[in-house]
PDB file of C-alpha atoms in Angstrom:
ATOM      1  CA  MET A   1     -90.780   2.909  45.178  1.00 42.00           C
ATOM      2  CA  ILE A   2     -88.894   4.754  42.403  1.00 39.00           C
ATOM      3  CA  LYS A   3     -85.936   5.390  44.728  1.00 39.00           C
ATOM      4  CA  ARG A   4     -85.808   1.696  45.680  1.00 37.00           C
ATOM      5  CA  THR A   5     -85.934   0.590  42.023  1.00 35.00           C
ATOM      6  CA  PHE A   6     -83.230   3.061  41.040  1.00 36.00           C
ATOM      7  CA  GLY A   7     -81.080   1.908  43.980  1.00 39.00           C
ATOM      8  CA  MET A   8     -81.465  -1.760  43.003  1.00 39.00           C
ATOM      9  CA  ALA A   9     -80.641  -0.968  39.362  1.00 39.00           C
ATOM     10  CA  ALA A  10     -77.516   0.903  40.423  1.00 38.00           C
ATOM     11  CA  LEU A  11     -76.459  -2.025  42.638  1.00 35.00           C
ATOM     12  CA  VAL A  12     -76.993  -4.539  39.809  1.00 37.00           C
ATOM     13  CA  LEU A  13     -74.999  -2.378  37.367  1.00 36.00           C
ATOM     14  CA  ALA A  14     -72.169  -1.955  39.900  1.00 39.00           C
ATOM     15  CA  CYS A  15     -71.985  -5.717  40.475  1.00 39.00           C
ATOM     16  CA  ALA A  16     -72.049  -6.398  36.740  1.00 38.00           C
ATOM     17  CA  GLY A  17     -69.233  -3.884  36.218  1.00 41.00           C
ATOM     18  CA  ALA A  18     -67.183  -5.477  38.980  1.00 38.00           C
ATOM     19  CA  MET A  19     -67.744  -8.957  37.536  1.00 37.00           C
ATOM     20  CA  THR A  20     -66.520  -7.938  34.075  1.00 37.00           C
ATOM     21  CA  ALA A  21     -63.503  -6.130  35.548  1.00 38.00           C
ATOM     22  CA  LEU A  22     -62.242  -9.183  37.450  1.00 37.00           C
ATOM     23  CA  PRO A  23     -61.220 -11.343  34.486  1.00 40.00           C
ATOM     24  CA  THR A  24     -59.384  -8.424  32.886  1.00 38.00           C
ATOM     25  CA  GLY A  25     -57.326  -7.866  36.049  1.00 40.00           C
ATOM     26  CA  ASN A  26     -56.459 -11.547  36.279  1.00 41.00           C
ATOM     27  CA  ALA A  27     -55.467 -11.660  32.605  1.00 43.00           C
ATOM     28  CA  GLN A  28     -53.089  -8.715  33.031  1.00 45.00           C
ATOM     29  CA  ALA A  29     -51.459 -10.319  36.067  1.00 47.00           C
ATOM     30  CA  ALA A  30     -51.058 -13.588  34.163  1.00 49.00           C
ATOM     31  CA  GLU A  31     -49.438 -11.758  31.237  1.00 53.00           C
ATOM     32  CA  ALA A  32     -46.633 -10.486  33.509  1.00 69.00           C
ATOM     33  CA  SER A  33     -45.517 -14.027  34.313  1.00 86.00           C
ATOM     34  CA  VAL A  34     -42.598 -14.138  31.844  1.00 93.00           C
ATOM     35  CA  LYS A  35     -39.267 -14.862  33.555  1.00 94.00           C
ATOM     36  CA  CYS A  36     -35.977 -13.925  31.936  1.00 97.00           C
ATOM     37  CA  ASP A  37     -32.394 -14.843  32.824  1.00 97.00           C
ATOM     38  CA  LEU A  38     -29.342 -12.666  32.240  1.00 97.00           C
ATOM     39  CA  ALA A  39     -25.840 -14.098  31.794  1.00 97.00           C
ATOM     40  CA  PHE A  40     -23.207 -11.336  31.827  1.00 96.00           C
ATOM     41  CA  ASN A  41     -19.587 -10.224  32.159  1.00 94.00           C
ATOM     42  CA  LEU A  42     -18.798  -6.805  33.620  1.00 92.00           C
ATOM     43  CA  SER A  43     -15.674  -4.787  34.429  1.00 93.00           C
ATOM     44  CA  GLY A  44     -15.319  -1.380  35.982  1.00 91.00           C
ATOM     45  CA  TRP A  45     -13.701   1.032  38.347  1.00 87.00           C
ATOM     46  CA  SER A  46     -14.699   3.521  40.994  1.00 87.00           C
ATOM     47  CA  LEU A  47     -13.174   6.501  42.738  1.00 86.00           C
ATOM     48  CA  ILE A  48     -16.118   8.448  44.116  1.00 82.00           C
ATOM     49  CA  TYR A  49     -17.624   8.113  40.599  1.00 86.00           C
ATOM     50  CA  LYS A  50     -18.475   4.528  39.614  1.00 87.00           C
ATOM     51  CA  HIS A  51     -18.410   3.216  36.016  1.00 92.00           C
ATOM     52  CA  ALA A  52     -18.612  -0.306  34.618  1.00 91.00           C
ATOM     53  CA  GLU A  53     -19.437  -1.790  31.232  1.00 96.00           C
ATOM     54  CA  GLY A  54     -20.124  -5.260  29.997  1.00 96.00           C
ATOM     55  CA  ASN A  55     -22.246  -7.457  27.822  1.00 97.00           C
ATOM     56  CA  GLY A  56     -24.529 -10.388  28.205  1.00 97.00           C
ATOM     57  CA  THR A  57     -27.383 -12.468  26.896  1.00 98.00           C
ATOM     58  CA  ILE A  58     -30.998 -12.440  28.026  1.00 98.00           C
ATOM     59  CA  THR A  59     -33.050 -15.615  27.586  1.00 98.00           C
ATOM     60  CA  CYS A  60     -36.754 -15.654  28.463  1.00 97.00           C
ATOM     61  CA  ASP A  61     -38.978 -18.652  29.174  1.00 96.00           C
ATOM     62  CA  ASN A  62     -41.299 -17.563  26.328  1.00 94.00           C
ATOM     63  CA  GLY A  63     -38.507 -18.217  23.775  1.00 96.00           C
ATOM     64  CA  GLN A  64     -37.304 -14.624  23.339  1.00 97.00           C
ATOM     65  CA  ARG A  65     -33.532 -14.026  23.381  1.00 97.00           C
ATOM     66  CA  SER A  66     -31.278 -10.981  22.973  1.00 97.00           C
ATOM     67  CA  ASN A  67     -27.640  -9.951  23.225  1.00 98.00           C
ATOM     68  CA  VAL A  68     -27.354  -6.903  25.468  1.00 98.00           C
ATOM     69  CA  LYS A  69     -24.975  -4.162  26.577  1.00 98.00           C
ATOM     70  CA  ILE A  70     -24.734  -3.264  30.271  1.00 96.00           C
ATOM     71  CA  VAL A  71     -23.595   0.095  31.659  1.00 95.00           C
ATOM     72  CA  VAL A  72     -23.363   0.897  35.361  1.00 91.00           C
ATOM     73  CA  VAL A  73     -22.853   4.484  36.528  1.00 92.00           C
ATOM     74  CA  GLY A  74     -23.171   6.080  39.918  1.00 90.00           C
ATOM     75  CA  GLY A  75     -21.373   7.655  42.793  1.00 86.00           C
ATOM     76  CA  GLY A  76     -20.657   7.377  46.467  1.00 82.00           C
ATOM     77  CA  LEU A  77     -17.799   6.612  48.788  1.00 78.00           C
ATOM     78  CA  THR A  78     -16.109   3.969  46.651  1.00 80.00           C
ATOM     79  CA  ALA A  79     -12.680   3.050  45.337  1.00 82.00           C
ATOM     80  CA  GLY A  80     -11.476   0.101  43.317  1.00 85.00           C
ATOM     81  CA  LYS A  81     -11.186  -1.793  40.074  1.00 88.00           C
ATOM     82  CA  TYR A  82     -12.919  -5.117  39.409  1.00 85.00           C
ATOM     83  CA  HIS A  83     -14.425  -7.516  36.903  1.00 88.00           C
ATOM     84  CA  ILE A  84     -17.263 -10.007  37.176  1.00 88.00           C
ATOM     85  CA  ASP A  85     -17.166 -13.110  34.969  1.00 89.00           C
ATOM     86  CA  HIS A  86     -20.113 -15.416  34.376  1.00 90.00           C
ATOM     87  CA  GLY A  87     -22.540 -13.275  36.377  1.00 92.00           C
ATOM     88  CA  LYS A  88     -26.170 -14.307  36.500  1.00 95.00           C
ATOM     89  CA  GLY A  89     -29.365 -12.316  36.800  1.00 95.00           C
ATOM     90  CA  GLU A  90     -33.012 -13.234  37.175  1.00 96.00           C
ATOM     91  CA  ILE A  91     -35.574 -10.763  35.815  1.00 95.00           C
ATOM     92  CA  SER A  92     -39.169 -11.129  36.937  1.00 93.00           C
ATOM     93  CA  ASN A  93     -42.571  -9.527  36.465  1.00 91.00           C
ATOM     94  CA  VAL A  94     -42.236  -8.773  32.735  1.00 94.00           C
ATOM     95  CA  HIS A  95     -44.686  -9.198  29.857  1.00 93.00           C
ATOM     96  CA  SER A  96     -41.967  -9.691  27.203  1.00 93.00           C
ATOM     97  CA  ILE A  97     -38.257  -9.127  26.656  1.00 95.00           C
ATOM     98  CA  ASP A  98     -39.014  -5.489  25.759  1.00 95.00           C
ATOM     99  CA  ASP A  99     -39.796  -4.788  29.446  1.00 94.00           C
ATOM    100  CA  VAL A 100     -36.232  -5.783  30.395  1.00 96.00           C
ATOM    101  CA  TYR A 101     -34.485  -2.880  28.628  1.00 97.00           C
ATOM    102  CA  GLY A 102     -33.901   0.356  30.527  1.00 96.00           C
ATOM    103  CA  SER A 103     -32.357   1.622  33.753  1.00 96.00           C
ATOM    104  CA  TYR A 104     -32.686  -0.064  37.135  1.00 94.00           C
ATOM    105  CA  ALA A 105     -32.092   1.729  40.444  1.00 91.00           C
ATOM    106  CA  GLN A 106     -28.997   0.425  42.211  1.00 85.00           C
ATOM    107  CA  ALA A 107     -27.610   0.773  45.723  1.00 77.00           C
ATOM    108  CA  GLY A 108     -24.967  -1.396  47.259  1.00 73.00           C
ATOM    109  CA  ALA A 109     -21.992  -1.949  49.460  1.00 68.00           C
ATOM    110  CA  GLU A 110     -18.892  -3.573  48.022  1.00 68.00           C
ATOM    111  CA  ALA A 111     -15.919  -5.115  49.741  1.00 64.00           C
ATOM    112  CA  GLY A 112     -13.350  -7.381  48.170  1.00 64.00           C
ATOM    113  CA  VAL A 113      -9.636  -7.925  47.654  1.00 64.00           C
ATOM    114  CA  VAL A 114      -8.496 -10.263  44.846  1.00 59.00           C
ATOM    115  CA  LYS A 115     -11.667 -12.387  44.853  1.00 67.00           C
ATOM    116  CA  SER A 116     -14.751 -10.218  44.614  1.00 64.00           C
ATOM    117  CA  SER A 117     -18.453 -11.061  44.661  1.00 67.00           C
ATOM    118  CA  THR A 118     -21.755  -9.251  44.313  1.00 69.00           C
ATOM    119  CA  ALA A 119     -25.406  -9.943  45.041  1.00 75.00           C
ATOM    120  CA  GLN A 120     -28.029  -7.254  44.496  1.00 84.00           C
ATOM    121  CA  VAL A 121     -31.705  -6.774  43.785  1.00 86.00           C
ATOM    122  CA  LEU A 122     -32.469  -3.869  41.456  1.00 90.00           C
ATOM    123  CA  THR A 123     -35.831  -2.415  40.441  1.00 90.00           C
ATOM    124  CA  LYS A 124     -37.355  -0.634  37.470  1.00 93.00           C
ATOM    125  CA  GLY A 125     -41.002   0.088  38.216  1.00 90.00           C
ATOM    126  CA  THR A 126     -42.583  -3.282  38.962  1.00 89.00           C
ATOM    127  CA  THR A 127     -39.783  -5.221  37.235  1.00 92.00           C
ATOM    128  CA  SER A 128     -37.057  -6.623  39.471  1.00 92.00           C
ATOM    129  CA  LEU A 129     -33.571  -7.860  38.623  1.00 93.00           C
ATOM    130  CA  ALA A 130     -31.678 -10.094  41.062  1.00 91.00           C
ATOM    131  CA  LEU A 131     -27.935 -10.215  40.287  1.00 90.00           C
ATOM    132  CA  ALA A 132     -25.198 -12.538  41.518  1.00 87.00           C
ATOM    133  CA  GLY A 133     -21.622 -12.936  40.372  1.00 85.00           C
ATOM    134  CA  THR A 134     -18.015 -13.444  41.345  1.00 84.00           C
ATOM    135  CA  GLY A 135     -14.800 -12.065  39.937  1.00 83.00           C
ATOM    136  CA  GLU A 136     -11.498 -10.466  40.827  1.00 85.00           C
ATOM    137  CA  GLY A 137     -10.339  -7.029  41.835  1.00 82.00           C
ATOM    138  CA  VAL A 138     -10.165  -4.590  44.683  1.00 77.00           C
ATOM    139  CA  ASN A 139     -13.267  -2.653  45.606  1.00 73.00           C
ATOM    140  CA  LEU A 140     -14.467  -0.987  48.757  1.00 75.00           C
ATOM    141  CA  GLY A 141     -17.304   1.410  49.472  1.00 75.00           C
ATOM    142  CA  VAL A 142     -20.966   2.290  49.334  1.00 77.00           C
ATOM    143  CA  SER A 143     -22.621   3.619  46.188  1.00 80.00           C
ATOM    144  CA  VAL A 144     -25.886   4.407  44.434  1.00 82.00           C
ATOM    145  CA  GLY A 145     -26.494   4.579  40.726  1.00 89.00           C
ATOM    146  CA  LYS A 146     -28.180   2.952  37.787  1.00 92.00           C
ATOM    147  CA  PHE A 147     -27.732  -0.341  35.970  1.00 92.00           C
ATOM    148  CA  THR A 148     -28.786   0.063  32.314  1.00 95.00           C
ATOM    149  CA  ILE A 149     -29.560  -2.783  29.911  1.00 97.00           C
ATOM    150  CA  SER A 150     -29.822  -1.999  26.185  1.00 97.00           C
ATOM    151  CA  LYS A 151     -29.853  -4.009  22.952  1.00 96.00           C
ATOM    152  CA  ARG A 152     -26.417  -4.736  21.532  1.00 91.00           C
TER     153      ARG A 152
END
């Protein structure tokens, strides 16, 4: 009888703990629903080592806004010189604009002569950044690196 009572008490406490944990998990998931957009310009070069710099503006759907600096560094089998004008990025799964800053892992293949374009999805933990843009230049190769966003 004591074992059965103790077992039932443990089951009730476990269910109660699970019930109180559910709303907290849902609240945290809901908090990460801020979406931010990045508008940017970028120019760079590559010859085995890849380097590009630019600037942009981040605007979030919660009203936050920031001017940012962008630096891309990496390496691979690449060669070229290019610039991207009026690029766009979509940043998802953030709690606030503060989650946007930092370095994103980057891997890509580039090919372009005169008119150049890019489309990539980068990640930083659970945050993702989808980039798209067009520009001019000559670039060819495959590279890996990091795409860093910091306050300007």
